[in-house]
Amino acid sequence: MRLPLQIRRRRSLAKSKGKLVLYEKEGNVGRITLNYPERLNSWDFPGQGGLTDQFYETLKIPEEDDEIKVVIIKAAGRSFSAGHDLTTVGFVYGYGTGQAGERRPSQRVRYKIDRKWLVGGHMSLLYFPKVTIAQVQGHCIGEGLALALCCDMAIAADDAMIGHTEQRLGFSGTGIGTIPLLMLAVGVKRGREMLLTGRQMSGKEAAAIGLVAKSVPPDKLEEEVEKAAKAVTLLPRDGLAIGKAFTELVYDSMGITHGFISGYIGHTAFTNLRWEEDEYNFFKERRDKGVKTGFHARDDRFAGLV
């Protein structure tokens, strides 16, 4: 029996996945490069063997290296990350396979995966013991923005495209663990506006509202990030370690940790969402018309509004 298209596509993608995350070290600086440019460095979920698993496995290398003081997180190609791969989202829970006798995914499966993703992933990056700098170019959407928010610093190209556009799937302000970080960076009202509209902003605007530390011309991005990393390396290892530990205390006292717990619970709740007849259901459109049509139709509805 021929397997459904979505299953065949996922298996094909899995076979094509090679070294999706690269690592290099130079003195006190480690550099992690997302290396999936043909898919705009889009993410999968824990346990799928792709970018997510490889990234967090690679992160262990500089964590255990006492010489490393700062880690630059950057990406190959024209985009830092366009977020999650919309051709595969949802299937990780076991629904939408088209197989006869398919059952609705259990709550325990959803919670298990989402907890690994947000608590085991995002929170571990936020509390990573070395200083982290995100080097942002091109698209920095959804999971890409969450990654940048979890870093100690983010420097963007002036023409970067930054936002939580994935919220247009229907989240409307949940499904991610970094909402407290977003609110602290840009304020509650502006943060809510970003989440409810899913609009994208330039690197310049992101710097102006405090979402990133600074924006620079694209041809100066790597130079500026390297200079920031060099400045960090001038500090003593023990001082940096103490500073990161105290930052954890500050984040905990501000309730940042709760964001990751509520984030994964909120994401699991979203996977049970019911769309009414007059509401746009990306997953139904993807199934009936394909991911490209579903993706563009999702965003075209917002044209002229934000």
mmCIF file of C-alpha atoms in Angstrom:
data_model
loop_
_atom_site.group_PDB
_atom_site.id
_atom_site.type_symbol
_atom_site.label_atom_id
_atom_site.label_comp_id
_atom_site.label_asym_id
_atom_site.label_seq_id
_atom_site.Cartn_x
_atom_site.Cartn_y
_atom_site.Cartn_z
ATOM 1 C CA MET A 1 0.000 0.000 0.000
ATOM 2 C CA ARG A 2 1.339 3.427 -0.969
ATOM 3 C CA LEU A 3 1.947 5.645 2.052
ATOM 4 C CA PRO A 4 0.119 9.010 2.321
ATOM 5 C CA LEU A 5 1.916 11.998 0.795
ATOM 6 C CA GLN A 6 2.664 13.682 4.130
ATOM 7 C CA ILE A 7 4.324 10.558 5.555
ATOM 8 C CA ARG A 8 6.382 10.078 2.392
ATOM 9 C CA ARG A 9 7.435 13.737 2.529
ATOM 10 C CA ARG A 10 8.509 13.479 6.150
ATOM 11 C CA ARG A 11 10.558 10.348 5.459
ATOM 12 C CA SER A 12 12.164 12.034 2.472
ATOM 13 C CA LEU A 13 13.085 15.066 4.580
ATOM 14 C CA ALA A 14 14.498 12.822 7.299
ATOM 15 C CA LYS A 15 16.731 11.034 4.795
ATOM 16 C CA SER A 16 17.991 14.341 3.413
ATOM 17 C CA LYS A 17 18.924 15.730 6.813
ATOM 18 C CA GLY A 18 22.655 15.654 7.311
ATOM 19 C CA LYS A 19 24.738 17.969 9.425
ATOM 20 C CA LEU A 20 22.107 20.598 10.150
ATOM 21 C CA VAL A 21 24.159 22.284 12.882
ATOM 22 C CA LEU A 22 27.837 23.153 12.618
ATOM 23 C CA TYR A 23 30.239 24.054 15.407
ATOM 24 C CA GLU A 24 33.618 25.741 15.441
ATOM 25 C CA LYS A 25 35.824 27.160 18.138
ATOM 26 C CA GLU A 26 38.312 29.993 18.043
ATOM 27 C CA GLY A 27 39.986 30.890 21.321
ATOM 28 C CA ASN A 28 37.296 31.745 23.874
ATOM 29 C CA VAL A 29 34.541 31.963 21.250
ATOM 30 C CA GLY A 30 32.315 29.126 20.071
ATOM 31 C CA ARG A 31 30.195 29.481 16.939
ATOM 32 C CA ILE A 32 27.084 27.432 16.278
ATOM 33 C CA THR A 33 25.692 27.672 12.750
ATOM 34 C CA LEU A 34 22.204 26.536 11.778
ATOM 35 C CA ASN A 35 22.891 24.779 8.486
ATOM 36 C CA TYR A 36 19.550 24.158 6.824
ATOM 37 C CA PRO A 37 19.430 27.088 4.358
ATOM 38 C CA GLU A 38 17.320 25.296 1.754
ATOM 39 C CA ARG A 39 14.445 25.355 4.273
ATOM 40 C CA LEU A 40 15.359 28.797 5.688
ATOM 41 C CA ASN A 41 16.668 27.018 8.801
ATOM 42 C CA SER A 42 13.192 25.849 9.782
ATOM 43 C CA TRP A 43 12.795 23.762 12.908
ATOM 44 C CA ASP A 44 11.205 20.437 13.697
ATOM 45 C CA PHE A 45 10.350 19.104 17.179
ATOM 46 C CA PRO A 46 12.306 17.046 19.756
ATOM 47 C CA GLY A 47 12.720 13.421 18.797
ATOM 48 C CA GLN A 48 12.461 13.963 15.037
ATOM 49 C CA GLY A 49 16.226 13.890 14.522
ATOM 50 C CA GLY A 50 16.432 17.227 12.745
ATOM 51 C CA LEU A 51 17.520 20.751 13.567
ATOM 52 C CA THR A 52 16.076 20.779 17.104
ATOM 53 C CA ASP A 53 17.829 17.632 18.326
ATOM 54 C CA GLN A 54 21.078 18.517 16.593
ATOM 55 C CA PHE A 55 21.111 22.080 17.932
ATOM 56 C CA TYR A 56 20.679 21.168 21.584
ATOM 57 C CA GLU A 57 23.138 18.286 21.269
ATOM 58 C CA THR A 58 25.701 20.679 19.762
ATOM 59 C CA LEU A 59 25.080 23.192 22.533
ATOM 60 C CA LYS A 60 26.541 20.695 24.999
ATOM 61 C CA ILE A 61 29.985 21.044 23.388
ATOM 62 C CA PRO A 62 30.710 24.656 24.430
ATOM 63 C CA GLU A 63 28.862 24.115 27.698
ATOM 64 C CA GLU A 64 31.475 21.558 28.750
ATOM 65 C CA ASP A 65 34.442 23.474 27.333
ATOM 66 C CA ASP A 66 35.961 25.631 30.080
ATOM 67 C CA GLU A 67 37.832 27.753 27.527
ATOM 68 C CA ILE A 68 34.615 29.023 25.953
ATOM 69 C CA LYS A 69 33.275 32.308 27.312
ATOM 70 C CA VAL A 70 30.776 33.254 24.624
ATOM 71 C CA VAL A 71 28.807 31.386 21.957
ATOM 72 C CA ILE A 72 27.626 33.046 18.749
ATOM 73 C CA ILE A 73 24.485 31.483 17.278
ATOM 74 C CA LYS A 74 24.102 32.265 13.588
ATOM 75 C CA ALA A 75 22.718 30.716 10.432
ATOM 76 C CA ALA A 76 23.773 29.770 6.925
ATOM 77 C CA GLY A 77 21.944 31.280 3.977
ATOM 78 C CA ARG A 78 19.699 34.298 3.781
ATOM 79 C CA SER A 79 17.638 33.722 6.929
ATOM 80 C CA PHE A 80 18.331 33.179 10.604
ATOM 81 C CA SER A 81 15.190 31.040 10.847
ATOM 82 C CA ALA A 82 11.727 31.165 9.308
ATOM 83 C CA GLY A 83 10.305 29.269 12.281
ATOM 84 C CA HIS A 84 8.852 25.791 12.276
ATOM 85 C CA ASP A 85 8.521 23.836 9.041
ATOM 86 C CA LEU A 86 4.840 24.231 8.171
ATOM 87 C CA THR A 87 4.924 21.141 5.956
ATOM 88 C CA THR A 88 5.350 18.956 9.030
ATOM 89 C CA VAL A 89 3.926 20.800 12.076
ATOM 90 C CA GLY A 90 1.290 18.764 13.862
ATOM 91 C CA PHE A 91 2.373 15.383 12.597
ATOM 92 C CA VAL A 92 4.799 14.913 15.490
ATOM 93 C CA TYR A 93 1.820 14.230 17.768
ATOM 94 C CA GLY A 94 0.590 11.452 15.522
ATOM 95 C CA TYR A 95 -2.396 13.057 13.844
ATOM 96 C CA GLY A 96 -3.061 13.800 10.204
ATOM 97 C CA THR A 97 -1.384 10.667 8.844
ATOM 98 C CA GLY A 98 -4.407 9.579 6.834
ATOM 99 C CA GLN A 99 -4.037 5.998 8.035
ATOM 100 C CA ALA A 100 -7.126 3.872 8.552
ATOM 101 C CA GLY A 101 -8.090 3.650 12.207
ATOM 102 C CA GLU A 102 -6.112 6.734 13.152
ATOM 103 C CA ARG A 103 -6.875 7.875 16.703
ATOM 104 C CA ARG A 104 -6.874 11.350 18.133
ATOM 105 C CA PRO A 105 -3.469 12.047 19.777
ATOM 106 C CA SER A 106 -3.427 11.565 23.534
ATOM 107 C CA GLN A 107 -2.866 14.455 25.933
ATOM 108 C CA ARG A 108 0.136 12.687 27.444
ATOM 109 C CA VAL A 109 1.897 12.527 24.052
ATOM 110 C CA ARG A 110 1.240 16.213 23.393
ATOM 111 C CA TYR A 111 2.451 17.311 26.838
ATOM 112 C CA LYS A 112 5.551 15.110 26.651
ATOM 113 C CA ILE A 113 6.706 16.575 23.334
ATOM 114 C CA ASP A 114 5.828 20.179 24.150
ATOM 115 C CA ARG A 115 7.555 20.018 27.524
ATOM 116 C CA LYS A 116 10.755 18.712 25.934
ATOM 117 C CA TRP A 117 10.591 21.466 23.359
ATOM 118 C CA LEU A 118 9.983 24.465 25.622
ATOM 119 C CA VAL A 119 11.353 23.446 29.022
ATOM 120 C CA GLY A 120 14.094 21.093 27.849
ATOM 121 C CA GLY A 121 14.959 23.337 24.906
ATOM 122 C CA HIS A 122 14.163 27.036 25.214
ATOM 123 C CA MET A 123 14.664 27.229 28.968
ATOM 124 C CA SER A 124 17.986 25.398 28.746
ATOM 125 C CA LEU A 125 19.193 27.999 26.245
ATOM 126 C CA LEU A 126 18.037 30.897 28.426
ATOM 127 C CA TYR A 127 19.909 29.392 31.382
ATOM 128 C CA PHE A 128 22.925 28.325 29.321
ATOM 129 C CA PRO A 129 26.023 28.975 31.491
ATOM 130 C CA LYS A 130 28.006 30.781 28.778
ATOM 131 C CA VAL A 131 27.118 34.133 27.214
ATOM 132 C CA THR A 132 25.109 33.745 23.989
ATOM 133 C CA ILE A 133 24.749 36.156 21.078
ATOM 134 C CA ALA A 134 22.226 35.707 18.254
ATOM 135 C CA GLN A 135 23.370 36.949 14.839
ATOM 136 C CA VAL A 136 20.110 37.685 13.032
ATOM 137 C CA GLN A 137 19.704 38.146 9.284
ATOM 138 C CA GLY A 138 16.728 37.694 6.985
ATOM 139 C CA HIS A 139 13.706 35.972 8.467
ATOM 140 C CA CYS A 140 13.594 35.651 12.243
ATOM 141 C CA ILE A 141 10.104 34.282 12.731
ATOM 142 C CA GLY A 142 8.398 32.253 15.457
ATOM 143 C CA GLU A 143 10.889 29.707 16.723
ATOM 144 C CA GLY A 144 13.684 31.861 15.311
ATOM 145 C CA LEU A 145 12.572 34.845 17.398
ATOM 146 C CA ALA A 146 12.142 32.636 20.465
ATOM 147 C CA LEU A 147 15.756 31.494 20.015
ATOM 148 C CA ALA A 148 16.968 35.098 19.759
ATOM 149 C CA LEU A 149 14.977 36.106 22.853
ATOM 150 C CA CYS A 150 16.606 33.308 24.865
ATOM 151 C CA CYS A 151 20.085 34.572 24.009
ATOM 152 C CA ASP A 152 21.831 37.148 26.184
ATOM 153 C CA MET A 153 22.185 39.470 23.209
ATOM 154 C CA ALA A 154 20.733 39.689 19.725
ATOM 155 C CA ILE A 155 22.168 41.846 16.948
ATOM 156 C CA ALA A 156 20.192 42.095 13.722
ATOM 157 C CA ALA A 157 20.691 43.289 10.188
ATOM 158 C CA ASP A 158 18.746 46.455 9.391
ATOM 159 C CA ASP A 159 16.659 44.614 6.804
ATOM 160 C CA ALA A 160 15.884 41.530 8.917
ATOM 161 C CA MET A 161 12.222 40.453 9.067
ATOM 162 C CA ILE A 162 11.312 39.762 12.687
ATOM 163 C CA GLY A 163 8.023 38.716 14.247
ATOM 164 C CA HIS A 164 5.778 36.066 15.745
ATOM 165 C CA THR A 165 3.923 35.451 12.486
ATOM 166 C CA GLU A 166 3.224 31.858 13.528
ATOM 167 C CA GLN A 167 0.599 33.277 15.879
ATOM 168 C CA ARG A 168 -1.651 33.674 12.820
ATOM 169 C CA LEU A 169 -2.193 29.929 12.903
ATOM 170 C CA GLY A 170 -4.597 30.766 15.723
ATOM 171 C CA PHE A 171 -2.452 30.911 18.864
ATOM 172 C CA SER A 172 -3.355 34.563 19.551
ATOM 173 C CA GLY A 173 -0.802 34.960 22.341
ATOM 174 C CA THR A 174 0.253 31.536 23.575
ATOM 175 C CA GLY A 175 2.142 28.434 22.468
ATOM 176 C CA ILE A 176 5.613 29.803 23.220
ATOM 177 C CA GLY A 177 7.567 30.080 26.462
ATOM 178 C CA THR A 178 9.253 33.394 25.711
ATOM 179 C CA ILE A 179 6.204 35.667 26.045
ATOM 180 C CA PRO A 180 7.469 37.118 29.377
ATOM 181 C CA LEU A 181 10.809 37.902 27.710
ATOM 182 C CA LEU A 182 8.971 39.535 24.810
ATOM 183 C CA MET A 183 6.850 41.653 27.149
ATOM 184 C CA LEU A 184 9.907 42.744 29.130
ATOM 185 C CA ALA A 185 11.712 43.707 25.948
ATOM 186 C CA VAL A 186 8.995 45.699 24.184
ATOM 187 C CA GLY A 187 6.270 46.317 26.777
ATOM 188 C CA VAL A 188 2.911 44.650 27.316
ATOM 189 C CA LYS A 189 0.848 46.629 24.786
ATOM 190 C CA ARG A 190 3.365 46.355 21.979
ATOM 191 C CA GLY A 191 3.979 42.699 22.814
ATOM 192 C CA ARG A 192 0.259 41.946 22.665
ATOM 193 C CA GLU A 193 0.022 43.790 19.352
ATOM 194 C CA MET A 194 2.834 41.667 17.921
ATOM 195 C CA LEU A 195 1.181 38.445 19.082
ATOM 196 C CA LEU A 196 -2.346 39.325 17.972
ATOM 197 C CA THR A 197 -1.393 40.574 14.511
ATOM 198 C CA GLY A 198 1.693 38.483 13.769
ATOM 199 C CA ARG A 199 3.200 41.417 11.920
ATOM 200 C CA GLN A 200 6.843 41.462 10.951
ATOM 201 C CA MET A 201 9.202 44.347 11.623
ATOM 202 C CA SER A 202 12.616 45.326 10.330
ATOM 203 C CA GLY A 203 15.807 44.982 12.313
ATOM 204 C CA LYS A 204 15.818 48.773 12.661
ATOM 205 C CA GLU A 205 12.382 48.816 14.284
ATOM 206 C CA ALA A 206 13.274 45.834 16.461
ATOM 207 C CA ALA A 207 16.303 47.737 17.775
ATOM 208 C CA ALA A 208 14.277 50.906 18.318
ATOM 209 C CA ILE A 209 11.748 49.111 20.564
ATOM 210 C CA GLY A 210 14.324 46.995 22.430
ATOM 211 C CA LEU A 211 13.577 43.628 20.846
ATOM 212 C CA VAL A 212 17.243 43.337 19.773
ATOM 213 C CA ALA A 213 20.289 45.107 21.174
ATOM 214 C CA LYS A 214 21.118 46.896 17.931
ATOM 215 C CA SER A 215 20.717 46.699 14.170
ATOM 216 C CA VAL A 216 23.437 47.314 11.633
ATOM 217 C CA PRO A 217 23.800 47.282 7.840
ATOM 218 C CA PRO A 218 23.744 43.682 6.567
ATOM 219 C CA ASP A 219 27.349 43.816 5.396
ATOM 220 C CA LYS A 220 28.434 44.865 8.901
ATOM 221 C CA LEU A 221 26.453 42.257 10.847
ATOM 222 C CA GLU A 222 29.156 39.640 11.304
ATOM 223 C CA GLU A 223 31.749 42.283 12.171
ATOM 224 C CA GLU A 224 29.527 43.802 14.875
ATOM 225 C CA VAL A 225 28.688 40.422 16.383
ATOM 226 C CA GLU A 226 32.361 39.454 16.485
ATOM 227 C CA LYS A 227 33.209 42.729 18.213
ATOM 228 C CA ALA A 228 30.523 42.100 20.837
ATOM 229 C CA ALA A 229 31.858 38.583 21.397
ATOM 230 C CA LYS A 230 35.400 39.936 21.711
ATOM 231 C CA ALA A 231 34.237 42.405 24.373
ATOM 232 C CA VAL A 232 32.732 39.549 26.384
ATOM 233 C CA THR A 233 35.947 37.528 26.210
ATOM 234 C CA LEU A 234 37.760 40.356 28.013
ATOM 235 C CA LEU A 235 35.854 39.429 31.171
ATOM 236 C CA PRO A 236 37.072 36.659 33.539
ATOM 237 C CA ARG A 237 35.531 33.188 33.347
ATOM 238 C CA ASP A 238 34.466 33.211 36.987
ATOM 239 C CA GLY A 239 32.942 36.650 36.615
ATOM 240 C CA LEU A 240 30.895 35.515 33.627
ATOM 241 C CA ALA A 241 29.792 32.358 35.427
ATOM 242 C CA ILE A 242 28.686 34.351 38.470
ATOM 243 C CA GLY A 243 26.916 36.865 36.245
ATOM 244 C CA LYS A 244 24.973 34.146 34.443
ATOM 245 C CA ALA A 245 24.030 32.487 37.735
ATOM 246 C CA PHE A 246 22.774 35.793 39.152
ATOM 247 C CA THR A 247 20.834 36.391 35.953
ATOM 248 C CA GLU A 248 19.043 33.100 36.564
ATOM 249 C CA LEU A 249 18.028 34.379 39.998
ATOM 250 C CA VAL A 250 16.746 37.604 38.468
ATOM 251 C CA TYR A 251 14.746 35.732 35.822
ATOM 252 C CA ASP A 252 13.266 33.435 38.464
ATOM 253 C CA SER A 253 12.335 36.362 40.710
ATOM 254 C CA MET A 254 10.563 37.992 37.758
ATOM 255 C CA GLY A 255 8.617 34.845 36.948
ATOM 256 C CA ILE A 256 10.317 34.200 33.621
ATOM 257 C CA THR A 257 10.515 30.461 34.329
ATOM 258 C CA HIS A 258 6.726 30.305 34.555
ATOM 259 C CA GLY A 259 6.572 31.396 30.940
ATOM 260 C CA PHE A 260 8.069 28.129 29.751
ATOM 261 C CA ILE A 261 5.663 26.065 31.851
ATOM 262 C CA SER A 262 2.604 28.012 30.708
ATOM 263 C CA GLY A 263 4.024 28.052 27.192
ATOM 264 C CA TYR A 264 4.106 24.299 26.745
ATOM 265 C CA ILE A 265 0.721 23.855 28.421
ATOM 266 C CA GLY A 266 -0.679 26.563 26.156
ATOM 267 C CA HIS A 267 0.789 24.946 23.060
ATOM 268 C CA THR A 268 -0.716 21.596 23.977
ATOM 269 C CA ALA A 269 -4.081 23.269 24.534
ATOM 270 C CA PHE A 270 -3.803 24.866 21.083
ATOM 271 C CA THR A 271 -3.358 21.464 19.427
ATOM 272 C CA ASN A 272 -6.923 20.734 20.599
ATOM 273 C CA LEU A 273 -8.312 23.923 19.048
ATOM 274 C CA ARG A 274 -11.631 23.685 17.197
ATOM 275 C CA TRP A 275 -12.200 26.009 14.255
ATOM 276 C CA GLU A 276 -15.696 27.157 13.406
ATOM 277 C CA GLU A 277 -17.000 27.180 9.827
ATOM 278 C CA ASP A 278 -16.268 30.888 9.316
ATOM 279 C CA GLU A 279 -12.701 30.684 10.690
ATOM 280 C CA TYR A 280 -9.463 30.033 8.809
ATOM 281 C CA ASN A 281 -8.009 26.599 9.526
ATOM 282 C CA PHE A 282 -4.468 26.339 8.159
ATOM 283 C CA PHE A 283 -4.264 22.618 8.839
ATOM 284 C CA LYS A 284 -7.412 21.920 6.811
ATOM 285 C CA GLU A 285 -6.172 24.146 3.994
ATOM 286 C CA ARG A 286 -2.784 22.395 4.041
ATOM 287 C CA ARG A 287 -4.495 19.027 3.802
ATOM 288 C CA ASP A 288 -6.859 20.023 0.979
ATOM 289 C CA LYS A 289 -4.797 22.524 -1.042
ATOM 290 C CA GLY A 290 -1.162 22.042 -0.042
ATOM 291 C CA VAL A 291 1.186 23.874 2.296
ATOM 292 C CA LYS A 292 2.093 26.683 -0.108
ATOM 293 C CA THR A 293 -1.510 27.717 -0.694
ATOM 294 C CA GLY A 294 -2.317 27.309 2.998
ATOM 295 C CA PHE A 295 0.656 29.413 4.048
ATOM 296 C CA HIS A 296 0.001 32.286 1.663
ATOM 297 C CA ALA A 297 -3.733 32.315 2.373
ATOM 298 C CA ARG A 298 -2.997 32.557 6.083
ATOM 299 C CA ASP A 299 -0.996 35.753 5.648
ATOM 300 C CA ASP A 300 -2.880 37.297 2.708
ATOM 301 C CA ARG A 301 -5.884 37.824 4.970
ATOM 302 C CA PHE A 302 -3.866 40.349 6.993
ATOM 303 C CA ALA A 303 -2.818 42.448 3.977
ATOM 304 C CA GLY A 304 -3.528 46.118 4.544
ATOM 305 C CA LEU A 305 -4.462 45.561 8.188
ATOM 306 C CA VAL A 306 -1.063 45.520 9.929
#
